[in-house]
PDB file of C-alpha atoms in Angstrom:
ATOM      1  CA  UNK A 605     114.540  92.498 122.409  1.00  0.00           C
ATOM      2  CA  UNK A 606     116.458  92.251 119.124  1.00  0.00           C
ATOM      3  CA  UNK A 607     115.854  94.888 116.492  1.00  0.00           C
ATOM      4  CA  UNK A 608     116.716  94.926 112.844  1.00  0.00           C
ATOM      5  CA  UNK A 609     115.990  97.914 110.579  1.00  0.00           C
ATOM      6  CA  UNK A 610     114.143  99.521 113.485  1.00  0.00           C
ATOM      7  CA  UNK A 611     111.616  96.741 114.067  1.00  0.00           C
ATOM      8  CA  UNK A 612     111.565  93.817 116.500  1.00  0.00           C
ATOM      9  CA  UNK A 613     112.918  90.846 114.595  1.00  0.00           C
ATOM     10  CA  UNK A 614     110.286  88.416 115.920  1.00  0.00           C
ATOM     11  CA  UNK A 615     107.459  90.637 114.623  1.00  0.00           C
ATOM     12  CA  UNK A 616     109.056  91.180 111.247  1.00  0.00           C
ATOM     13  CA  UNK A 617     109.636  87.466 110.828  1.00  0.00           C
ATOM     14  CA  UNK A 618     106.060  86.638 111.826  1.00  0.00           C
ATOM     15  CA  UNK A 619     104.620  89.169 109.394  1.00  0.00           C
ATOM     16  CA  UNK A 620     106.881  87.746 106.688  1.00  0.00           C
ATOM     17  CA  UNK A 621     105.582  84.254 107.456  1.00  0.00           C
ATOM     18  CA  UNK A 622     101.937  85.415 107.334  1.00  0.00           C
ATOM     19  CA  UNK A 623     102.561  87.119 103.989  1.00  0.00           C
ATOM     20  CA  UNK A 624     104.416  84.159 102.539  1.00  0.00           C
ATOM     21  CA  UNK A 625     101.684  81.683 103.461  1.00  0.00           C
ATOM     22  CA  UNK A 626      98.961  84.046 102.212  1.00  0.00           C
ATOM     23  CA  UNK A 627      97.118  84.446 105.515  1.00  0.00           C
ATOM     24  CA  UNK A 628      97.701  88.158 105.862  1.00  0.00           C
ATOM     25  CA  UNK A 629      96.750  88.871 102.237  1.00  0.00           C
ATOM     26  CA  UNK A 630      93.542  86.877 102.737  1.00  0.00           C
ATOM     27  CA  UNK A 631      92.642  88.790 105.893  1.00  0.00           C
ATOM     28  CA  UNK A 632      93.351  92.160 104.261  1.00  0.00           C
ATOM     29  CA  UNK A 633      91.288  91.130 101.221  1.00  0.00           C
ATOM     30  CA  UNK A 634      88.352  90.162 103.433  1.00  0.00           C
ATOM     31  CA  UNK A 635      88.502  93.534 105.189  1.00  0.00           C
ATOM     32  CA  UNK A 636      88.762  95.399 101.855  1.00  0.00           C
ATOM     33  CA  UNK A 637      85.755  93.483 100.506  1.00  0.00           C
ATOM     34  CA  UNK A 638      83.751  94.378 103.622  1.00  0.00           C
ATOM     35  CA  UNK A 639      84.622  98.059 103.115  1.00  0.00           C
ATOM     36  CA  UNK A 640      83.670  97.819  99.426  1.00  0.00           C
ATOM     37  CA  UNK A 641      80.314  96.183 100.245  1.00  0.00           C
ATOM     38  CA  UNK A 642      79.574  98.840 102.832  1.00  0.00           C
ATOM     39  CA  UNK A 643      80.502 101.550 100.291  1.00  0.00           C
ATOM     40  CA  UNK A 644      78.118 100.057  97.697  1.00  0.00           C
ATOM     41  CA  UNK A 645      75.257  99.898 100.213  1.00  0.00           C
ATOM     42  CA  UNK A 646      75.748 103.520 101.335  1.00  0.00           C
ATOM     43  CA  UNK A 647      73.324 106.017  99.805  1.00  0.00           C
ATOM     44  CA  UNK A 648      75.094 108.285  97.267  1.00  0.00           C
ATOM     45  CA  UNK A 649      74.080 111.376  99.258  1.00  0.00           C
ATOM     46  CA  UNK A 650      75.676 110.147 102.485  1.00  0.00           C
ATOM     47  CA  UNK A 651      78.999 111.864 101.895  1.00  0.00           C
ATOM     48  CA  UNK A 652      80.078 111.554 105.534  1.00  0.00           C
ATOM     49  CA  UNK A 653      79.790 107.742 105.521  1.00  0.00           C
ATOM     50  CA  UNK A 654      81.408 107.499 102.099  1.00  0.00           C
ATOM     51  CA  UNK A 655      84.301 109.703 103.187  1.00  0.00           C
ATOM     52  CA  UNK A 656      84.854 107.563 106.270  1.00  0.00           C
ATOM     53  CA  UNK A 657      84.879 104.392 104.136  1.00  0.00           C
ATOM     54  CA  UNK A 658      87.302 106.027 101.683  1.00  0.00           C
ATOM     55  CA  UNK A 659      89.680 106.778 104.557  1.00  0.00           C
ATOM     56  CA  UNK A 660      89.344 103.233 105.909  1.00  0.00           C
ATOM     57  CA  UNK A 661      90.193 101.826 102.515  1.00  0.00           C
ATOM     58  CA  UNK A 662      93.127 104.207 102.120  1.00  0.00           C
ATOM     59  CA  UNK A 663      94.437 103.286 105.590  1.00  0.00           C
ATOM     60  CA  UNK A 664      94.176  99.585 104.777  1.00  0.00           C
ATOM     61  CA  UNK A 665      96.187 100.136 101.601  1.00  0.00           C
ATOM     62  CA  UNK A 666      98.827 102.071 103.559  1.00  0.00           C
ATOM     63  CA  UNK A 667      99.009  99.293 106.120  1.00  0.00           C
ATOM     64  CA  UNK A 668      99.544  96.736 103.390  1.00  0.00           C
ATOM     65  CA  UNK A 669     102.281  98.896 101.835  1.00  0.00           C
ATOM     66  CA  UNK A 670     104.003  99.444 105.190  1.00  0.00           C
ATOM     67  CA  UNK A 671     104.012  95.709 105.903  1.00  0.00           C
ATOM     68  CA  UNK A 672     105.523  95.003 102.496  1.00  0.00           C
ATOM     69  CA  UNK A 673     108.229  97.620 103.118  1.00  0.00           C
ATOM     70  CA  UNK A 674     109.102  96.083 106.485  1.00  0.00           C
ATOM     71  CA  UNK A 675     109.386  92.608 104.957  1.00  0.00           C
ATOM     72  CA  UNK A 676     111.441  93.815 101.997  1.00  0.00           C
ATOM     73  CA  UNK A 677     113.751  95.764 104.312  1.00  0.00           C
ATOM     74  CA  UNK A 678     114.194  92.721 106.527  1.00  0.00           C
ATOM     75  CA  UNK A 679     114.978  90.543 103.494  1.00  0.00           C
ATOM     76  CA  UNK A 680     117.535  93.083 102.242  1.00  0.00           C
ATOM     77  CA  UNK A 681     119.181  93.307 105.653  1.00  0.00           C
ATOM     78  CA  UNK A 682     119.486  89.498 105.751  1.00  0.00           C
ATOM     79  CA  UNK A 683     121.274  89.535 102.397  1.00  0.00           C
ATOM     80  CA  UNK A 684     123.726  92.035 103.861  1.00  0.00           C
ATOM     81  CA  UNK A 685     124.508  89.897 106.922  1.00  0.00           C
TER      82      UNK A 685
END
């Protein structure tokens, strides 16, 4: 398996393709909207459910950031080749 910047090249290229065509952004947006809807339907006093949803939303944002970093790192490494 070929690696570049610590990630399998075929995975990095596929994620880049999904981001470029908008599919991944659309999927992440759908998931974020589901989390937001669930948050809004949760009773204000249900702190446990709200905390869980907060963490889900935060994790989704971190995932999105990590994917962007991988793609940017791959693009930078290509420029250096």
